[in-house]
Amino acid sequence: VIRVAAVGDLHVGRDSHCPLGTEPERLLDDADLLLLAGDLTRVGTADEAEVLAAALACIRGFPVVGVLGNHDHASDAGSEVVSTMRAGGVVMLEGDTTVVSVDGVRVGVAGTKGFGGGFPGACATDFGEAEMRLFVQHSHALADTLAVGLGSLDADVRIALTHYAPIEKTLKGERPEIYPLLGSYFLAEAVDGAGAHLAIHGHAHHGCERGVTPLGTPVRNVAQPVLGRPYGLYYLEPEE
Amino acid sequence: MSDALDPYIAVHLRERLVTDARIGEQDLQTEIVAGAVVITGEVGTEERRTAVSEVAAEALGDRPHRNLVTVVRSDGAVQREEMS
């Protein structure tokens, strides 16, 4: 069994206390790896990332994999957030992949922030004003990196890690009017195209935890306001 | 102009709350209820919740407001889920 801990939307700032709960060392007993589903910081500065990296120092060496969220871009310093987290031992994915070995089982993670655009029946299209086309093209481009990443993974278990949501189901609780700002079906297509075993996302604070892609991949919204606990913990059975 | 006739006061306050350097949180809503601006939503820390009141007072002056914002809880028990 592979034990995956996951949480997103920590929104860590200089004023944050115990972003991973009061006993982060418990991760070492609970899980085999930790996934961070974006919005690591409040407004995307290196000093905020340093607070989170410091909170993770007590589990240094434990596999932690993350992606950025929209908040991490709020100061146009996403690259500084990434480098600070990497210096703290976190594998930060930006359209690329990593493989964690757990007792000989290869757990592959493909990660991207992802972006919005909406879902079938109510989605933006690559048409019209340049700004709208850029919006959709950006979403497409990030989903494409997820598809390529998942498809390239040589792993026993494949996990998609994003900030934005791949499906509508885990947005239930949010106002439907803002669904196009919360995710895109492009991400679900990437997950289903590769037959991933699990998709993890955040971003939707008022959504719900559990959903599934059209072709059956479980999706979990791990935004901390949704979980109400330090992290979600998902047990995956590798295929024989 | 009374608050009831000034629907933009609430949306302008929300914009200011989200973008203020002391707060920087998007999960905030504002609406006018019985002549007062009511602010709801969740923020990550008690400090940010306090800052919501400060920014609202700065923005609204003498106009009444109520800060009903709460701090995100993450102290629930860890639960494991078997996926297969």
PDB file of C-alpha atoms in Angstrom:
ATOM      1  CA  VAL A   1       0.000   0.000   0.000  1.00  0.00           C
ATOM      2  CA  ILE A   2       1.224   3.479  -0.882  1.00  0.00           C
ATOM      3  CA  ARG A   3       0.248   6.101   1.663  1.00  0.00           C
ATOM      4  CA  VAL A   4      -0.162   9.530   0.101  1.00  0.00           C
ATOM      5  CA  ALA A   5      -0.634  12.589   2.303  1.00  0.00           C
ATOM      6  CA  ALA A   6      -1.840  15.698   0.518  1.00  0.00           C
ATOM      7  CA  VAL A   7      -2.879  19.232   1.359  1.00  0.00           C
ATOM      8  CA  GLY A   8      -3.191  22.521  -0.503  1.00  0.00           C
ATOM      9  CA  ASP A   9      -3.977  26.155   0.091  1.00  0.00           C
ATOM     10  CA  LEU A  10      -1.851  26.551   3.180  1.00  0.00           C
ATOM     11  CA  HIS A  11      -1.528  30.289   2.389  1.00  0.00           C
ATOM     12  CA  VAL A  12       1.503  30.556   4.614  1.00  0.00           C
ATOM     13  CA  GLY A  13       2.537  34.047   5.645  1.00  0.00           C
ATOM     14  CA  ARG A  14       4.908  35.528   8.184  1.00  0.00           C
ATOM     15  CA  ASP A  15       1.983  35.361  10.605  1.00  0.00           C
ATOM     16  CA  SER A  16       1.320  31.637  10.109  1.00  0.00           C
ATOM     17  CA  HIS A  17       1.618  29.185  12.943  1.00  0.00           C
ATOM     18  CA  CYS A  18       1.978  25.408  12.445  1.00  0.00           C
ATOM     19  CA  PRO A  19       0.792  25.280   8.800  1.00  0.00           C
ATOM     20  CA  LEU A  20       1.018  21.489   8.831  1.00  0.00           C
ATOM     21  CA  GLY A  21      -0.563  21.086  12.226  1.00  0.00           C
ATOM     22  CA  THR A  22       1.073  20.940  15.600  1.00  0.00           C
ATOM     23  CA  GLU A  23       2.703  17.568  14.933  1.00  0.00           C
ATOM     24  CA  PRO A  24       4.184  17.565  11.423  1.00  0.00           C
ATOM     25  CA  GLU A  25       6.536  14.754  12.467  1.00  0.00           C
ATOM     26  CA  ARG A  26       3.461  12.542  12.480  1.00  0.00           C
ATOM     27  CA  LEU A  27       3.736  12.468   8.702  1.00  0.00           C
ATOM     28  CA  LEU A  28       6.709  10.179   9.083  1.00  0.00           C
ATOM     29  CA  ASP A  29       4.437   7.525  10.605  1.00  0.00           C
ATOM     30  CA  ASP A  30       1.294   8.299   8.598  1.00  0.00           C
ATOM     31  CA  ALA A  31       2.521   8.508   5.037  1.00  0.00           C
ATOM     32  CA  ASP A  32       5.136   7.658   2.428  1.00  0.00           C
ATOM     33  CA  LEU A  33       5.080  11.032   0.711  1.00  0.00           C
ATOM     34  CA  LEU A  34       3.435  14.434   1.022  1.00  0.00           C
ATOM     35  CA  LEU A  35       1.911  16.342  -1.876  1.00  0.00           C
ATOM     36  CA  LEU A  36       1.396  20.121  -1.680  1.00  0.00           C
ATOM     37  CA  ALA A  37      -1.330  21.255  -4.067  1.00  0.00           C
ATOM     38  CA  GLY A  38      -0.414  24.900  -4.523  1.00  0.00           C
ATOM     39  CA  ASP A  39      -1.104  28.206  -2.762  1.00  0.00           C
ATOM     40  CA  LEU A  40       1.790  27.403  -0.516  1.00  0.00           C
ATOM     41  CA  THR A  41       2.062  31.082   0.335  1.00  0.00           C
ATOM     42  CA  ARG A  42      -0.310  33.978   0.965  1.00  0.00           C
ATOM     43  CA  VAL A  43       0.991  36.472  -1.600  1.00  0.00           C
ATOM     44  CA  GLY A  44       3.867  34.608  -3.213  1.00  0.00           C
ATOM     45  CA  THR A  45       7.015  36.009  -1.654  1.00  0.00           C
ATOM     46  CA  ALA A  46      10.242  34.229  -0.821  1.00  0.00           C
ATOM     47  CA  ASP A  47      10.006  35.150   2.847  1.00  0.00           C
ATOM     48  CA  GLU A  48       6.624  33.461   3.085  1.00  0.00           C
ATOM     49  CA  ALA A  49       8.051  30.371   1.385  1.00  0.00           C
ATOM     50  CA  GLU A  50      10.835  30.401   3.951  1.00  0.00           C
ATOM     51  CA  VAL A  51       8.237  30.101   6.729  1.00  0.00           C
ATOM     52  CA  LEU A  52       6.826  26.980   5.107  1.00  0.00           C
ATOM     53  CA  ALA A  53      10.263  25.547   4.399  1.00  0.00           C
ATOM     54  CA  ALA A  54      11.126  26.068   8.061  1.00  0.00           C
ATOM     55  CA  ALA A  55       7.949  24.248   9.104  1.00  0.00           C
ATOM     56  CA  LEU A  56       9.007  21.320   6.913  1.00  0.00           C
ATOM     57  CA  ALA A  57      12.544  21.216   8.307  1.00  0.00           C
ATOM     58  CA  CYS A  58      11.558  18.715  10.975  1.00  0.00           C
ATOM     59  CA  ILE A  59      10.719  16.162   8.271  1.00  0.00           C
ATOM     60  CA  ARG A  60      13.727  16.917   6.081  1.00  0.00           C
ATOM     61  CA  GLY A  61      14.466  13.859   3.933  1.00  0.00           C
ATOM     62  CA  PHE A  62      10.815  12.804   3.787  1.00  0.00           C
ATOM     63  CA  PRO A  63       9.571  13.044   0.180  1.00  0.00           C
ATOM     64  CA  VAL A  64       7.593  16.242  -0.363  1.00  0.00           C
ATOM     65  CA  VAL A  65       6.375  17.222  -3.826  1.00  0.00           C
ATOM     66  CA  GLY A  66       4.612  20.486  -4.620  1.00  0.00           C
ATOM     67  CA  VAL A  67       3.188  22.757  -7.279  1.00  0.00           C
ATOM     68  CA  LEU A  68       2.500  26.469  -7.198  1.00  0.00           C
ATOM     69  CA  GLY A  69      -0.959  28.019  -6.984  1.00  0.00           C
ATOM     70  CA  ASN A  70      -2.334  31.375  -8.059  1.00  0.00           C
ATOM     71  CA  HIS A  71      -1.428  32.994  -4.722  1.00  0.00           C
ATOM     72  CA  ASP A  72       2.196  31.967  -5.257  1.00  0.00           C
ATOM     73  CA  HIS A  73       2.224  34.181  -8.356  1.00  0.00           C
ATOM     74  CA  ALA A  74       0.669  37.228  -6.678  1.00  0.00           C
ATOM     75  CA  SER A  75       3.998  39.064  -6.296  1.00  0.00           C
ATOM     76  CA  ASP A  76       5.415  37.976  -9.658  1.00  0.00           C
ATOM     77  CA  ALA A  77       8.008  36.021  -7.699  1.00  0.00           C
ATOM     78  CA  GLY A  78       6.914  32.462  -8.387  1.00  0.00           C
ATOM     79  CA  SER A  79      10.436  31.448  -9.332  1.00  0.00           C
ATOM     80  CA  GLU A  80      11.690  32.674  -5.954  1.00  0.00           C
ATOM     81  CA  VAL A  81       9.017  30.657  -4.174  1.00  0.00           C
ATOM     82  CA  VAL A  82      10.080  27.614  -6.180  1.00  0.00           C
ATOM     83  CA  SER A  83      13.777  28.054  -5.442  1.00  0.00           C
ATOM     84  CA  THR A  84      13.120  28.646  -1.743  1.00  0.00           C
ATOM     85  CA  MET A  85      11.022  25.504  -1.483  1.00  0.00           C
ATOM     86  CA  ARG A  86      13.612  23.500  -3.409  1.00  0.00           C
ATOM     87  CA  ALA A  87      16.305  24.735  -1.038  1.00  0.00           C
ATOM     88  CA  GLY A  88      14.101  23.382   1.734  1.00  0.00           C
ATOM     89  CA  GLY A  89      14.086  19.944   0.128  1.00  0.00           C
ATOM     90  CA  VAL A  90      10.727  20.100  -1.649  1.00  0.00           C
ATOM     91  CA  VAL A  91      10.508  18.781  -5.218  1.00  0.00           C
ATOM     92  CA  MET A  92       8.609  21.514  -7.040  1.00  0.00           C
ATOM     93  CA  LEU A  93       6.932  20.477 -10.285  1.00  0.00           C
ATOM     94  CA  GLU A  94       6.154  22.941 -13.055  1.00  0.00           C
ATOM     95  CA  GLY A  95       4.972  20.736 -15.863  1.00  0.00           C
ATOM     96  CA  ASP A  96       7.498  18.051 -15.089  1.00  0.00           C
ATOM     97  CA  THR A  97       7.590  14.820 -13.109  1.00  0.00           C
ATOM     98  CA  THR A  98       9.285  13.015 -10.278  1.00  0.00           C
ATOM     99  CA  VAL A  99       9.381   9.419  -9.106  1.00  0.00           C
ATOM    100  CA  VAL A 100       9.503   8.470  -5.437  1.00  0.00           C
ATOM    101  CA  SER A 101      10.517   4.935  -4.528  1.00  0.00           C
ATOM    102  CA  VAL A 102       8.470   3.453  -1.693  1.00  0.00           C
ATOM    103  CA  ASP A 103       9.706   0.022  -0.677  1.00  0.00           C
ATOM    104  CA  GLY A 104      10.553  -0.719  -4.291  1.00  0.00           C
ATOM    105  CA  VAL A 105       7.272   0.635  -5.658  1.00  0.00           C
ATOM    106  CA  ARG A 106       7.771   3.541  -8.040  1.00  0.00           C
ATOM    107  CA  VAL A 107       5.307   6.349  -7.313  1.00  0.00           C
ATOM    108  CA  GLY A 108       5.280   8.848 -10.158  1.00  0.00           C
ATOM    109  CA  VAL A 109       3.923  12.354  -9.810  1.00  0.00           C
ATOM    110  CA  ALA A 110       3.285  14.761 -12.677  1.00  0.00           C
ATOM    111  CA  GLY A 111       2.536  18.290 -11.563  1.00  0.00           C
ATOM    112  CA  THR A 112       1.437  21.657 -12.828  1.00  0.00           C
ATOM    113  CA  LYS A 113      -0.474  24.588 -11.439  1.00  0.00           C
ATOM    114  CA  GLY A 114      -3.073  24.189 -14.132  1.00  0.00           C
ATOM    115  CA  PHE A 115      -5.489  27.007 -14.881  1.00  0.00           C
ATOM    116  CA  GLY A 116      -9.141  27.847 -15.414  1.00  0.00           C
ATOM    117  CA  GLY A 117     -11.450  27.798 -18.389  1.00  0.00           C
ATOM    118  CA  GLY A 118     -14.384  25.773 -17.188  1.00  0.00           C
ATOM    119  CA  PHE A 119     -16.082  22.518 -17.958  1.00  0.00           C
ATOM    120  CA  PRO A 120     -18.103  21.022 -20.803  1.00  0.00           C
ATOM    121  CA  GLY A 121     -21.195  23.082 -21.477  1.00  0.00           C
ATOM    122  CA  ALA A 122     -19.840  26.204 -19.800  1.00  0.00           C
ATOM    123  CA  CYS A 123     -16.256  26.765 -20.799  1.00  0.00           C
ATOM    124  CA  ALA A 124     -14.112  29.363 -22.484  1.00  0.00           C
ATOM    125  CA  THR A 125     -12.889  28.727 -26.008  1.00  0.00           C
ATOM    126  CA  ASP A 126      -9.792  29.740 -27.913  1.00  0.00           C
ATOM    127  CA  PHE A 127     -11.643  32.419 -29.854  1.00  0.00           C
ATOM    128  CA  GLY A 128     -12.239  36.153 -29.893  1.00  0.00           C
ATOM    129  CA  GLU A 129     -10.127  38.788 -28.223  1.00  0.00           C
ATOM    130  CA  ALA A 130      -6.417  38.187 -27.796  1.00  0.00           C
ATOM    131  CA  GLU A 131      -6.810  38.246 -24.020  1.00  0.00           C
ATOM    132  CA  MET A 132      -9.412  35.486 -24.106  1.00  0.00           C
ATOM    133  CA  ARG A 133      -7.352  33.403 -26.495  1.00  0.00           C
ATOM    134  CA  LEU A 134      -4.293  33.809 -24.272  1.00  0.00           C
ATOM    135  CA  PHE A 135      -6.327  32.697 -21.256  1.00  0.00           C
ATOM    136  CA  VAL A 136      -7.460  29.501 -22.942  1.00  0.00           C
ATOM    137  CA  GLN A 137      -4.107  28.829 -24.558  1.00  0.00           C
ATOM    138  CA  HIS A 138      -2.384  29.133 -21.182  1.00  0.00           C
ATOM    139  CA  SER A 139      -4.795  26.599 -19.703  1.00  0.00           C
ATOM    140  CA  HIS A 140      -4.285  24.280 -22.677  1.00  0.00           C
ATOM    141  CA  ALA A 141      -0.511  24.557 -22.468  1.00  0.00           C
ATOM    142  CA  LEU A 142      -0.372  23.635 -18.789  1.00  0.00           C
ATOM    143  CA  ALA A 143      -2.758  20.712 -19.251  1.00  0.00           C
ATOM    144  CA  ASP A 144      -0.633  19.519 -22.145  1.00  0.00           C
ATOM    145  CA  THR A 145       2.421  19.401 -19.888  1.00  0.00           C
ATOM    146  CA  LEU A 146       0.410  17.294 -17.459  1.00  0.00           C
ATOM    147  CA  ALA A 147      -0.604  14.887 -20.209  1.00  0.00           C
ATOM    148  CA  VAL A 148       2.950  14.552 -21.465  1.00  0.00           C
ATOM    149  CA  GLY A 149       4.289  14.164 -17.939  1.00  0.00           C
ATOM    150  CA  LEU A 150       1.821  11.495 -16.920  1.00  0.00           C
ATOM    151  CA  GLY A 151       2.368   9.663 -20.182  1.00  0.00           C
ATOM    152  CA  SER A 152       6.123   9.675 -19.754  1.00  0.00           C
ATOM    153  CA  LEU A 153       6.186   8.337 -16.213  1.00  0.00           C
ATOM    154  CA  ASP A 154       7.812   4.951 -15.784  1.00  0.00           C
ATOM    155  CA  ALA A 155       6.092   4.171 -12.519  1.00  0.00           C
ATOM    156  CA  ASP A 156       3.833   1.661 -10.799  1.00  0.00           C
ATOM    157  CA  VAL A 157       1.512   4.372  -9.506  1.00  0.00           C
ATOM    158  CA  ARG A 158       0.852   7.634 -11.372  1.00  0.00           C
ATOM    159  CA  ILE A 159      -0.527  10.705  -9.633  1.00  0.00           C
ATOM    160  CA  ALA A 160      -1.572  14.033 -11.136  1.00  0.00           C
ATOM    161  CA  LEU A 161      -0.893  17.003  -8.859  1.00  0.00           C
ATOM    162  CA  THR A 162      -2.450  20.380  -9.713  1.00  0.00           C
ATOM    163  CA  HIS A 163      -3.737  23.467  -7.987  1.00  0.00           C
ATOM    164  CA  TYR A 164      -6.723  24.072 -10.266  1.00  0.00           C
ATOM    165  CA  ALA A 165      -9.502  21.490 -10.402  1.00  0.00           C
ATOM    166  CA  PRO A 166      -9.878  18.951 -13.222  1.00  0.00           C
ATOM    167  CA  ILE A 167     -13.580  18.270 -12.635  1.00  0.00           C
ATOM    168  CA  GLU A 168     -16.726  20.034 -11.459  1.00  0.00           C
ATOM    169  CA  LYS A 169     -17.722  17.514  -8.795  1.00  0.00           C
ATOM    170  CA  THR A 170     -15.093  18.641  -6.297  1.00  0.00           C
ATOM    171  CA  LEU A 171     -16.237  22.243  -6.785  1.00  0.00           C
ATOM    172  CA  LYS A 172     -19.694  21.517  -5.424  1.00  0.00           C
ATOM    173  CA  GLY A 173     -20.296  24.141  -2.748  1.00  0.00           C
ATOM    174  CA  GLU A 174     -18.683  26.913  -4.737  1.00  0.00           C
ATOM    175  CA  ARG A 175     -20.847  29.359  -6.693  1.00  0.00           C
ATOM    176  CA  PRO A 176     -21.310  27.837 -10.162  1.00  0.00           C
ATOM    177  CA  GLU A 177     -20.667  31.244 -11.724  1.00  0.00           C
ATOM    178  CA  ILE A 178     -16.997  31.005 -10.765  1.00  0.00           C
ATOM    179  CA  TYR A 179     -16.364  27.408 -11.852  1.00  0.00           C
ATOM    180  CA  PRO A 180     -14.439  28.631 -14.936  1.00  0.00           C
ATOM    181  CA  LEU A 181     -12.050  30.407 -12.569  1.00  0.00           C
ATOM    182  CA  LEU A 182     -11.523  27.281 -10.510  1.00  0.00           C
ATOM    183  CA  GLY A 183     -10.524  24.672 -13.045  1.00  0.00           C
ATOM    184  CA  SER A 184     -10.633  23.192 -16.492  1.00  0.00           C
ATOM    185  CA  TYR A 185     -11.686  19.957 -18.095  1.00  0.00           C
ATOM    186  CA  PHE A 186      -8.389  20.062 -20.004  1.00  0.00           C
ATOM    187  CA  LEU A 187      -6.786  18.724 -16.829  1.00  0.00           C
ATOM    188  CA  ALA A 188      -9.269  15.847 -16.560  1.00  0.00           C
ATOM    189  CA  GLU A 189      -8.598  14.941 -20.163  1.00  0.00           C
ATOM    190  CA  ALA A 190      -4.898  14.747 -19.377  1.00  0.00           C
ATOM    191  CA  VAL A 191      -5.558  12.571 -16.325  1.00  0.00           C
ATOM    192  CA  ASP A 192      -7.903  10.246 -18.194  1.00  0.00           C
ATOM    193  CA  GLY A 193      -5.666  10.093 -21.242  1.00  0.00           C
ATOM    194  CA  ALA A 194      -2.861   8.719 -19.144  1.00  0.00           C
ATOM    195  CA  GLY A 195      -5.008   6.549 -16.909  1.00  0.00           C
ATOM    196  CA  ALA A 196      -3.639   8.099 -13.740  1.00  0.00           C
ATOM    197  CA  HIS A 197      -4.429   6.398 -10.439  1.00  0.00           C
ATOM    198  CA  LEU A 198      -5.206   9.545  -8.473  1.00  0.00           C
ATOM    199  CA  ALA A 199      -5.638  13.263  -9.141  1.00  0.00           C
ATOM    200  CA  ILE A 200      -5.002  15.761  -6.351  1.00  0.00           C
ATOM    201  CA  HIS A 201      -5.929  19.446  -6.469  1.00  0.00           C
ATOM    202  CA  GLY A 202      -6.717  22.441  -4.250  1.00  0.00           C
ATOM    203  CA  HIS A 203      -7.972  25.986  -4.954  1.00  0.00           C
ATOM    204  CA  ALA A 204     -11.682  25.399  -4.265  1.00  0.00           C
ATOM    205  CA  HIS A 205     -12.052  26.312  -0.597  1.00  0.00           C
ATOM    206  CA  HIS A 206     -15.810  25.789  -0.594  1.00  0.00           C
ATOM    207  CA  GLY A 207     -15.778  22.662  -2.725  1.00  0.00           C
ATOM    208  CA  CYS A 208     -15.932  19.093  -1.545  1.00  0.00           C
ATOM    209  CA  GLU A 209     -13.201  16.498  -1.135  1.00  0.00           C
ATOM    210  CA  ARG A 210     -14.202  13.635  -3.396  1.00  0.00           C
ATOM    211  CA  GLY A 211     -14.905  13.250  -7.069  1.00  0.00           C
ATOM    212  CA  VAL A 212     -13.977  11.172 -10.077  1.00  0.00           C
ATOM    213  CA  THR A 213     -12.978  11.939 -13.672  1.00  0.00           C
ATOM    214  CA  PRO A 214     -15.229  10.839 -16.564  1.00  0.00           C
ATOM    215  CA  LEU A 215     -13.070   7.748 -17.061  1.00  0.00           C
ATOM    216  CA  GLY A 216     -12.878   6.812 -13.402  1.00  0.00           C
ATOM    217  CA  THR A 217      -9.768   8.318 -11.830  1.00  0.00           C
ATOM    218  CA  PRO A 218     -10.432   9.357  -8.228  1.00  0.00           C
ATOM    219  CA  VAL A 219     -10.055  13.108  -7.664  1.00  0.00           C
ATOM    220  CA  ARG A 220      -9.443  14.643  -4.250  1.00  0.00           C
ATOM    221  CA  ASN A 221      -9.736  18.339  -3.426  1.00  0.00           C
ATOM    222  CA  VAL A 222      -7.273  18.798  -0.592  1.00  0.00           C
ATOM    223  CA  ALA A 223      -7.681  22.532  -0.018  1.00  0.00           C
ATOM    224  CA  GLN A 224      -7.128  22.830   3.717  1.00  0.00           C
ATOM    225  CA  PRO A 225     -10.420  24.695   4.324  1.00  0.00           C
ATOM    226  CA  VAL A 226     -12.182  21.707   2.759  1.00  0.00           C
ATOM    227  CA  LEU A 227     -10.267  19.102   4.744  1.00  0.00           C
ATOM    228  CA  GLY A 228     -10.393  20.823   8.135  1.00  0.00           C
ATOM    229  CA  ARG A 229      -7.484  18.607   9.138  1.00  0.00           C
ATOM    230  CA  PRO A 230      -3.719  18.837   8.601  1.00  0.00           C
ATOM    231  CA  TYR A 231      -3.765  16.717   5.416  1.00  0.00           C
ATOM    232  CA  GLY A 232      -5.732  14.108   3.554  1.00  0.00           C
ATOM    233  CA  LEU A 233      -4.344  10.589   3.670  1.00  0.00           C
ATOM    234  CA  TYR A 234      -5.001   8.276   0.739  1.00  0.00           C
ATOM    235  CA  TYR A 235      -3.986   4.622   0.561  1.00  0.00           C
ATOM    236  CA  LEU A 236      -3.316   3.345  -2.936  1.00  0.00           C
ATOM    237  CA  GLU A 237      -2.873  -0.282  -3.868  1.00  0.00           C
ATOM    238  CA  PRO A 238      -0.230  -0.615  -6.620  1.00  0.00           C
ATOM    239  CA  GLU A 239      -1.218  -2.749  -9.584  1.00  0.00           C
ATOM    240  CA  GLU A 240       0.343  -6.211  -9.696  1.00  0.00           C
TER     241      GLU A 240
ATOM    242  CA  MET B   1     -26.581  58.492  -0.615  1.00  0.00           C
ATOM    243  CA  SER B   2     -27.639  55.756   1.768  1.00  0.00           C
ATOM    244  CA  ASP B   3     -25.871  52.379   1.786  1.00  0.00           C
ATOM    245  CA  ALA B   4     -29.000  50.782   0.393  1.00  0.00           C
ATOM    246  CA  LEU B   5     -28.586  52.963  -2.710  1.00  0.00           C
ATOM    247  CA  ASP B   6     -24.838  52.430  -2.956  1.00  0.00           C
ATOM    248  CA  PRO B   7     -24.347  48.789  -3.919  1.00  0.00           C
ATOM    249  CA  TYR B   8     -20.760  49.397  -4.983  1.00  0.00           C
ATOM    250  CA  ILE B   9     -19.515  50.137  -1.497  1.00  0.00           C
ATOM    251  CA  ALA B  10     -19.489  46.448  -0.619  1.00  0.00           C
ATOM    252  CA  VAL B  11     -17.765  45.249  -3.769  1.00  0.00           C
ATOM    253  CA  HIS B  12     -15.169  48.008  -3.510  1.00  0.00           C
ATOM    254  CA  LEU B  13     -14.447  46.979   0.061  1.00  0.00           C
ATOM    255  CA  ARG B  14     -13.971  43.381  -1.012  1.00  0.00           C
ATOM    256  CA  GLU B  15     -11.464  44.446  -3.646  1.00  0.00           C
ATOM    257  CA  ARG B  16      -9.563  46.414  -1.020  1.00  0.00           C
ATOM    258  CA  LEU B  17      -9.588  43.551   1.496  1.00  0.00           C
ATOM    259  CA  VAL B  18      -8.273  41.005  -1.009  1.00  0.00           C
ATOM    260  CA  THR B  19      -5.490  43.224  -2.274  1.00  0.00           C
ATOM    261  CA  ASP B  20      -4.412  44.761   1.027  1.00  0.00           C
ATOM    262  CA  ALA B  21      -0.913  43.597   1.986  1.00  0.00           C
ATOM    263  CA  ARG B  22      -2.079  42.776   5.504  1.00  0.00           C
ATOM    264  CA  ILE B  23      -4.665  40.284   4.243  1.00  0.00           C
ATOM    265  CA  GLY B  24      -4.076  38.894   0.731  1.00  0.00           C
ATOM    266  CA  GLU B  25      -6.888  36.353   0.933  1.00  0.00           C
ATOM    267  CA  GLN B  26      -9.556  35.813  -1.717  1.00  0.00           C
ATOM    268  CA  ASP B  27     -12.118  33.927   0.309  1.00  0.00           C
ATOM    269  CA  LEU B  28     -13.888  37.052   1.519  1.00  0.00           C
ATOM    270  CA  GLN B  29     -17.396  38.192   0.708  1.00  0.00           C
ATOM    271  CA  THR B  30     -19.091  41.496   1.443  1.00  0.00           C
ATOM    272  CA  GLU B  31     -22.710  42.516   1.310  1.00  0.00           C
ATOM    273  CA  ILE B  32     -24.910  45.222   2.700  1.00  0.00           C
ATOM    274  CA  VAL B  33     -27.364  43.998   5.299  1.00  0.00           C
ATOM    275  CA  ALA B  34     -29.648  46.415   7.121  1.00  0.00           C
ATOM    276  CA  GLY B  35     -27.396  49.350   6.385  1.00  0.00           C
ATOM    277  CA  ALA B  36     -24.163  47.706   7.503  1.00  0.00           C
ATOM    278  CA  VAL B  37     -21.454  46.093   5.414  1.00  0.00           C
ATOM    279  CA  VAL B  38     -21.181  42.471   6.503  1.00  0.00           C
ATOM    280  CA  ILE B  39     -17.916  40.689   5.779  1.00  0.00           C
ATOM    281  CA  THR B  40     -17.800  36.895   5.724  1.00  0.00           C
ATOM    282  CA  GLY B  41     -15.353  34.222   4.637  1.00  0.00           C
ATOM    283  CA  GLU B  42     -12.228  32.539   5.963  1.00  0.00           C
ATOM    284  CA  VAL B  43      -8.630  33.645   6.364  1.00  0.00           C
ATOM    285  CA  GLY B  44      -5.546  31.725   7.406  1.00  0.00           C
ATOM    286  CA  THR B  45      -4.666  33.443  10.659  1.00  0.00           C
ATOM    287  CA  GLU B  46      -6.141  35.476  13.502  1.00  0.00           C
ATOM    288  CA  GLU B  47      -3.842  38.339  12.486  1.00  0.00           C
ATOM    289  CA  ARG B  48      -5.490  38.486   9.062  1.00  0.00           C
ATOM    290  CA  ARG B  49      -8.948  38.409  10.641  1.00  0.00           C
ATOM    291  CA  THR B  50      -8.001  41.409  12.764  1.00  0.00           C
ATOM    292  CA  ALA B  51      -6.622  43.161   9.682  1.00  0.00           C
ATOM    293  CA  VAL B  52     -10.015  42.757   8.000  1.00  0.00           C
ATOM    294  CA  SER B  53     -11.542  44.968  10.677  1.00  0.00           C
ATOM    295  CA  GLU B  54      -8.729  47.491  10.361  1.00  0.00           C
ATOM    296  CA  VAL B  55      -9.042  47.763   6.590  1.00  0.00           C
ATOM    297  CA  ALA B  56     -12.832  47.931   6.784  1.00  0.00           C
ATOM    298  CA  ALA B  57     -12.636  50.785   9.275  1.00  0.00           C
ATOM    299  CA  GLU B  58     -10.148  52.624   7.075  1.00  0.00           C
ATOM    300  CA  ALA B  59     -12.270  52.142   3.979  1.00  0.00           C
ATOM    301  CA  LEU B  60     -15.706  52.743   5.444  1.00  0.00           C
ATOM    302  CA  GLY B  61     -15.033  55.475   7.961  1.00  0.00           C
ATOM    303  CA  ASP B  62     -18.176  55.969  10.009  1.00  0.00           C
ATOM    304  CA  ARG B  63     -20.272  53.528   8.037  1.00  0.00           C
ATOM    305  CA  PRO B  64     -21.055  50.463  10.139  1.00  0.00           C
ATOM    306  CA  HIS B  65     -19.592  47.075   9.352  1.00  0.00           C
ATOM    307  CA  ARG B  66     -19.568  43.630  10.894  1.00  0.00           C
ATOM    308  CA  ASN B  67     -16.584  41.319  10.611  1.00  0.00           C
ATOM    309  CA  LEU B  68     -17.907  37.740  10.620  1.00  0.00           C
ATOM    310  CA  VAL B  69     -14.737  36.315   9.078  1.00  0.00           C
ATOM    311  CA  THR B  70     -13.412  33.125  10.643  1.00  0.00           C
ATOM    312  CA  VAL B  71      -9.988  31.493  10.728  1.00  0.00           C
ATOM    313  CA  VAL B  72      -9.480  28.273   8.766  1.00  0.00           C
ATOM    314  CA  ARG B  73      -9.483  25.205  11.009  1.00  0.00           C
ATOM    315  CA  SER B  74      -7.045  22.399  10.337  1.00  0.00           C
ATOM    316  CA  ASP B  75      -7.102  20.625  13.669  1.00  0.00           C
ATOM    317  CA  GLY B  76      -9.425  17.788  12.737  1.00  0.00           C
ATOM    318  CA  ALA B  77      -8.256  14.216  13.182  1.00  0.00           C
ATOM    319  CA  VAL B  78      -6.279  12.753  10.295  1.00  0.00           C
ATOM    320  CA  GLN B  79      -8.389  10.121   8.544  1.00  0.00           C
ATOM    321  CA  ARG B  80      -7.129   7.599   6.055  1.00  0.00           C
ATOM    322  CA  GLU B  81      -9.039   6.596   2.958  1.00  0.00           C
ATOM    323  CA  GLU B  82      -8.531   3.302   1.173  1.00  0.00           C
ATOM    324  CA  MET B  83      -8.667   4.095  -2.525  1.00  0.00           C
ATOM    325  CA  SER B  84      -9.075   0.614  -3.956  1.00  0.00           C
TER     326      SER B  84
END
